[in-house]
Coordinates of C-alpha atoms in Angstrom, one line a residue:
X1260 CA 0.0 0.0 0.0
X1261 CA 3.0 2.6 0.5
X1262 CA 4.9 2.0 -2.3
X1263 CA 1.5 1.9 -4.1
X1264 CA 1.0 5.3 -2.4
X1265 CA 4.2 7.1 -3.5
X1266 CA 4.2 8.2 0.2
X1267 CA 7.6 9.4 1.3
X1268 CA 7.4 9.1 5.1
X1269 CA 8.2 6.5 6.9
X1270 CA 6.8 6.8 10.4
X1271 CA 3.3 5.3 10.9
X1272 CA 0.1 5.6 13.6
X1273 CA -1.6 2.3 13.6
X1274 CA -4.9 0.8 15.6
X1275 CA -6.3 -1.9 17.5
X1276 CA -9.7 -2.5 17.2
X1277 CA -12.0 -1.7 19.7
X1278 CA -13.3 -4.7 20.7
X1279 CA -9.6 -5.9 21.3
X1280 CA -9.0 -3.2 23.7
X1281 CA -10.1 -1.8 27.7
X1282 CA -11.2 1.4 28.1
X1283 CA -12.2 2.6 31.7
X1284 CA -12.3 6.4 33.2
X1285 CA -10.7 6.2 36.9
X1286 CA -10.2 8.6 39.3
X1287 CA -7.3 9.6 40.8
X1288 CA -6.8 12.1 44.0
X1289 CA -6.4 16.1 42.2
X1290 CA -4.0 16.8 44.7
X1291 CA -1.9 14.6 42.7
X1292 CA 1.6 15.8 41.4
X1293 CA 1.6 15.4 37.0
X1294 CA 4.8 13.2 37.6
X1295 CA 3.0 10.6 40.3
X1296 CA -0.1 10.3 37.8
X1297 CA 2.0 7.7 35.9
X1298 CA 2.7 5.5 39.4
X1299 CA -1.0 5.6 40.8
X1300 CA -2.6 5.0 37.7
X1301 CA -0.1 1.7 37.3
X1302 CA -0.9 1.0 40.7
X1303 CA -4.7 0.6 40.1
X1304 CA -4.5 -0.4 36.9
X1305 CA -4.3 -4.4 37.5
X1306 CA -8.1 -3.6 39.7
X1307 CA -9.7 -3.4 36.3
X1308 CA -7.5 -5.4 33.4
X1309 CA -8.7 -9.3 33.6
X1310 CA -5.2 -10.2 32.0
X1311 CA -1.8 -10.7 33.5
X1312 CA 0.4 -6.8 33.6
X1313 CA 3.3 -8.6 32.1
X1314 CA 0.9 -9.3 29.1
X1315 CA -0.4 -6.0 28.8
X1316 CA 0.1 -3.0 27.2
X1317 CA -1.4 0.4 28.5
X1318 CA -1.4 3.8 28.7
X1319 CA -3.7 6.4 29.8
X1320 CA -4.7 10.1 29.3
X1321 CA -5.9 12.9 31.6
X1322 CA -9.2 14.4 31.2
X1323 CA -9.7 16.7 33.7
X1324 CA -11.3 17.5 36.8
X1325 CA -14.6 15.1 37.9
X1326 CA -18.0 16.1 37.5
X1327 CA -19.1 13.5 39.8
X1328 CA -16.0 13.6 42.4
X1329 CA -14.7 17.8 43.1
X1330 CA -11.5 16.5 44.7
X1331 CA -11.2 13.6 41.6
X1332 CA -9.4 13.7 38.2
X1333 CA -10.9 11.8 35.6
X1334 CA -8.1 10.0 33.6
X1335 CA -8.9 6.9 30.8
X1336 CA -7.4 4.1 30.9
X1337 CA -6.3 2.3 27.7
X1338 CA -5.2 -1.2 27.5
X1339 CA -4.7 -4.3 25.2
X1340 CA -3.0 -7.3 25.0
X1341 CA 0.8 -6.8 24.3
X1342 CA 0.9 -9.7 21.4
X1343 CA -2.3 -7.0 19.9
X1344 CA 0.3 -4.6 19.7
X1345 CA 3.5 -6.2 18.3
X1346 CA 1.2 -8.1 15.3
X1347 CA 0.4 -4.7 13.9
X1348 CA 4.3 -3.3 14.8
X1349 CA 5.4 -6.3 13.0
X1350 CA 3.4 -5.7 9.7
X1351 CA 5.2 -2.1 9.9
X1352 CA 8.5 -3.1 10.4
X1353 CA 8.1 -5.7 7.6
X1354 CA 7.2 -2.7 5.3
X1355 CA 10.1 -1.0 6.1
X1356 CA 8.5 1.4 8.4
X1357 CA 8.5 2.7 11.5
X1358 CA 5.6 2.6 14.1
X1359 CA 5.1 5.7 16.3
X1360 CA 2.0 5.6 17.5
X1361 CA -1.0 3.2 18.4
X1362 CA -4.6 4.3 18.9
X1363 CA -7.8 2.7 19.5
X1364 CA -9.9 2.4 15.9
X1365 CA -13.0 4.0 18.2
X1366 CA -10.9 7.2 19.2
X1367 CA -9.3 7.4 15.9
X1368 CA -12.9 7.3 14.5
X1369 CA -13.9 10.1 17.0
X1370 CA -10.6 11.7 15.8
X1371 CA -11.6 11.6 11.5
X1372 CA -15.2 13.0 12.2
X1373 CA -13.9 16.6 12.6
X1374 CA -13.9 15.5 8.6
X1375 CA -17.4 15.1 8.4
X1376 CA -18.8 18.2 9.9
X1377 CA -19.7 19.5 6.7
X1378 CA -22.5 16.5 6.8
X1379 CA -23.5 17.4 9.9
X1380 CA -26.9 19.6 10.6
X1381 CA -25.0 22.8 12.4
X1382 CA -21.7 20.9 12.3
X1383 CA -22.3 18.2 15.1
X1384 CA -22.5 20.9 17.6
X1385 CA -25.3 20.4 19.8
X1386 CA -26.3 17.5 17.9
X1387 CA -26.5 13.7 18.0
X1388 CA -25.1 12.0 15.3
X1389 CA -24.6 8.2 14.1
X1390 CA -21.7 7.0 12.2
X1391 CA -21.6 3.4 10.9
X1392 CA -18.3 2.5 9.4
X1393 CA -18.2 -0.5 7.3
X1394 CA -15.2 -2.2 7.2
X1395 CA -14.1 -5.9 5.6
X1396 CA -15.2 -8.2 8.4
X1397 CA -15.8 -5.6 11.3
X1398 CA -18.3 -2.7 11.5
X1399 CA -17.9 0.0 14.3
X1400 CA -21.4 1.8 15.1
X1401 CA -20.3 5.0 17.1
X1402 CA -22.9 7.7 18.3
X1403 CA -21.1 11.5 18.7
X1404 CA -23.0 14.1 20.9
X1405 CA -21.2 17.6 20.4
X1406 CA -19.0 15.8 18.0
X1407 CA -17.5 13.8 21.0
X1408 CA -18.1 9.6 21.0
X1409 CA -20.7 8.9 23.6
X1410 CA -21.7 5.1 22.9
X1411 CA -19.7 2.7 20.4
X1412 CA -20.8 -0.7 19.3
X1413 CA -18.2 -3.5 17.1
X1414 CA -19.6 -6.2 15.6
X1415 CA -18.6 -8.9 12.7
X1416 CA -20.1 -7.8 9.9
X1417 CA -18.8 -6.3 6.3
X1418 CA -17.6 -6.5 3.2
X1419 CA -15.7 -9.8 2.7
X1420 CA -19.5 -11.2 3.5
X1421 CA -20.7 -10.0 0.3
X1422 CA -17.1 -11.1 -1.5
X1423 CA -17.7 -14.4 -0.3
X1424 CA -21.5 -14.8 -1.4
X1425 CA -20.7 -13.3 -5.0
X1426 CA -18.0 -15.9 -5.0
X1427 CA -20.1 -18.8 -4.4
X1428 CA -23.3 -17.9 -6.1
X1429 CA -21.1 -17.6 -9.1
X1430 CA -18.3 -19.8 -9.1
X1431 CA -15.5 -16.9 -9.1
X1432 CA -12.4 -17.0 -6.7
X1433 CA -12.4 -14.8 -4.1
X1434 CA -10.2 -11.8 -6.0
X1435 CA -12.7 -12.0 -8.9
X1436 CA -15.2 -11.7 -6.8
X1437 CA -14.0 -8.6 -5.3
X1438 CA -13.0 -7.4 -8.2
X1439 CA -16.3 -8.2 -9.8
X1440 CA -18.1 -6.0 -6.7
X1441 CA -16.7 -3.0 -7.2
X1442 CA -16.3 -2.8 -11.1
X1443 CA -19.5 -4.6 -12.3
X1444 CA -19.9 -7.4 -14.8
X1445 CA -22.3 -9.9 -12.5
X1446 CA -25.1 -11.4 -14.4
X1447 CA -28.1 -9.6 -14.5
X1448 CA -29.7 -11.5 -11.3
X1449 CA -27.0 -10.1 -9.3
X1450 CA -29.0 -7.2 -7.7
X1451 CA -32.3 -9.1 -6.8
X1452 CA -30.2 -12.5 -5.9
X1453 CA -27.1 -11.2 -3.8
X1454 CA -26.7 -7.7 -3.2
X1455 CA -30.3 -6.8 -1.9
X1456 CA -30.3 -9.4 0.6
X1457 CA -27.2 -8.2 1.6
X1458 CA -28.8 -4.5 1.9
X1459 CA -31.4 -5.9 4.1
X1460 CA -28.7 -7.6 6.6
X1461 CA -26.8 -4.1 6.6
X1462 CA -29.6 -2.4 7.7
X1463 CA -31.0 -5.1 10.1
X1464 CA -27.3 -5.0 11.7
X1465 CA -27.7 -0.7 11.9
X1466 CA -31.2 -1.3 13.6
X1467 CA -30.0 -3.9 15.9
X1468 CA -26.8 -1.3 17.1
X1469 CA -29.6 1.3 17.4
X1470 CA -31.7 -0.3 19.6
X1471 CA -29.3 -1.6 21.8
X1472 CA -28.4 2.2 21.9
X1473 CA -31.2 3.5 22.7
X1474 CA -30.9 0.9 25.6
X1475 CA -28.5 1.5 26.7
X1476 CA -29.1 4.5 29.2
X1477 CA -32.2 6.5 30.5
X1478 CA -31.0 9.7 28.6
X1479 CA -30.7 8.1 25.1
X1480 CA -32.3 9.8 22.2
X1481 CA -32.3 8.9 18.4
X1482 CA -29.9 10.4 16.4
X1483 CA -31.0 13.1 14.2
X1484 CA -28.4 11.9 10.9
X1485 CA -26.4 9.0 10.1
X1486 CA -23.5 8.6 8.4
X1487 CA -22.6 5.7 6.4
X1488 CA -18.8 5.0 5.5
X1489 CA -16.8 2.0 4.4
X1490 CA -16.6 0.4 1.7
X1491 CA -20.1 -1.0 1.6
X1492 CA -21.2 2.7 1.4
X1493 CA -20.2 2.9 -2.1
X1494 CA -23.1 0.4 -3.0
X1495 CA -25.4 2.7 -4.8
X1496 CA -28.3 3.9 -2.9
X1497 CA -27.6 2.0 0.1
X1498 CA -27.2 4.8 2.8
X1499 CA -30.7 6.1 1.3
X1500 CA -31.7 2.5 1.6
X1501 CA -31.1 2.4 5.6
X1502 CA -31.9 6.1 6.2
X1503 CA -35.6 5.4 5.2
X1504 CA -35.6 1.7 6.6
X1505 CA -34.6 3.0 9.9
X1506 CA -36.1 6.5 9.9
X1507 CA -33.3 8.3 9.9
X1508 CA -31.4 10.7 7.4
X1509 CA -28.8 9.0 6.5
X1510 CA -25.8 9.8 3.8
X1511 CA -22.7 8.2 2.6
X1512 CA -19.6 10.1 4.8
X1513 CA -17.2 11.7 2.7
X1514 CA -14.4 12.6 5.1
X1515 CA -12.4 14.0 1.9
X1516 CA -15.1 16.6 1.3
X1517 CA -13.6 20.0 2.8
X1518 CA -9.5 18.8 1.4
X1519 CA -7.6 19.8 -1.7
X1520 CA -6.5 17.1 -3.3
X1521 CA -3.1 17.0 -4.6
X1522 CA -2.5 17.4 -8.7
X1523 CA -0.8 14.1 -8.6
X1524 CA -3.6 12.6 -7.3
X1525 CA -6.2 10.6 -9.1
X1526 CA -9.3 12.1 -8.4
X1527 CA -11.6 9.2 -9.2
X1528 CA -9.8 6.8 -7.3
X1529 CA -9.7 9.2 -4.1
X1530 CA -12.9 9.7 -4.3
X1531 CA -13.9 6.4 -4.7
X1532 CA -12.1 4.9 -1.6
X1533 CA -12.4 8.4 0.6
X1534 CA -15.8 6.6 2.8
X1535 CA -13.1 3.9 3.2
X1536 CA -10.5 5.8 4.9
X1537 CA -12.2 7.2 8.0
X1538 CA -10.2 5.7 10.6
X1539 CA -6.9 6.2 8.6
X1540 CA -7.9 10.1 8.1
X1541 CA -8.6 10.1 12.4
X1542 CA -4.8 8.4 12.7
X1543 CA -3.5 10.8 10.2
X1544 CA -4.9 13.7 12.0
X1545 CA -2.7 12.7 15.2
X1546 CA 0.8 14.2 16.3
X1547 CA 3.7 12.1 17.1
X1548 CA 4.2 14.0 19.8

């Protein structure tokens, strides 16, 4: 994919999924010094990770002072399992490249829909919003109030399903198939046969998540737009499909929508993949700092 890319950097963010990962906000005494943060929080830290320490990696950010707790800072808590970690830093260095930074795909996500604001009724602010990322074999359903991720939801569901059922409904291995879902050629049952039923499971998988959403806490209230992204939002008419299924607007994301793109760029590719890239644009948007 880099040397595909042309890209001339070599230092990379990456992301563990977020079903793969521990996320807890803890609090810590305010009176706390910055530089004994780091000892407390690895003190505590075993109270809520089911795995061995020595198997774990972690980190954690300060989010400020508790609402709940005046004398409490609110810090989240991040871990994984370290072998989650050095799969993905082994890809890079196998590329050539050097990993500098892991996120979680759910904060990275959070991090990418700064890009979609333009999609958003008065740009997220004040607002309640669903994205649905599609991805191969993983969908993330997030929910952002004020643009910040309230409620997140993985699940195993995406693309390579489809991939798999053009591939036996038509004899095909699985790279024509692929190939045959995004540039066409299927016989003319295709649509009624394949990809429709497929529609219906990817909106009776958006109206599970929302339910168990709206479940999920006395305060809940639908979303007023969804987003569709992924590579499954390129099927034509399939965020209009689930908007009016579930009764929500609903569009396909196009996180690319306020950028320049470069002259040596081609246009119809970028735009083609752009739903596909949410998480990398949220990892892209990070420092290295």
């Amino acid at each position: 994919a880099v040397k595909r890319s042309g890209a001339a950097t070599r230092d990379v963010a990456i992301a563990i999924s977020g079903d793969a990962t521990i996320t807890k906000v803890i609090q810590l005494p305010r009176s706390l010094k910055s530089g004994d943060i780091e000892g407390q929080v690895e003190l505590q830290a075993d109270q809520y990770i089911s795995h061995p320490m020595d198997e774990v990696a972690y980190d954690f950010e300060v989010i400020g002072p508790s609402e709940r707790d005046p004398d409490a800072l609110d810090v989240l808590l991040v871990a994984t399992r370290s072998e989650n970690v050095e799969q993905r830093r082994a890809a890079v260095t196998a590329a050539g490249l050097t990993t500098c930074l892991v996120d979680v795909e759910p904060f990275a996500l959070e991090n990418a829909c700064r890009l979609l604001t333009h999609q958003m009724p008065d740009g997220g602010e004040g607002r309640s919003i669903a994205v649905v990322d599609f991805g191969a074999s993983s969908t993330t359903f997030s929910i952002l109030r004020n643009l910040k991720l309230i409620y997140t939801r993985d699940f195993a569901f995406g693309g390579q399903q489809l991939t798999e059922e053009i591939m036996l409904t038509y004899g095909l291995s699985i790279e024509e198939a692929g190939r045959a879902k995004k540039e066409g050629g299927l016989p003319a049952g295709y649509q009624a046969d394949v990809l429709d039923p497929f529609i219906d499971d990817m909106t009776q998988q958006v109206s599970r998540s929302l339910q168990f959403y709206m479940a999920s806490g006395s305060s809940r209230e639908q979303p007023e737009k969804m987003i569709i992204c992924g590579g499954c939002a390129n099927i034509p008419g399939v965020a209009e499909v689930i908007g009016s299924r579930v009764g929500i607007p609903a569009e396909k994301g196009d996180p690319f929508g306020q950028m320049k793109l470069s002259p040596r760029a081609r246009a119809s590719g970028v735009m083609r993949d752009a739903t596909a890239l949410l998480t990398a644009c949220g990892l892209a948007l990070r420092s290295f700092d």
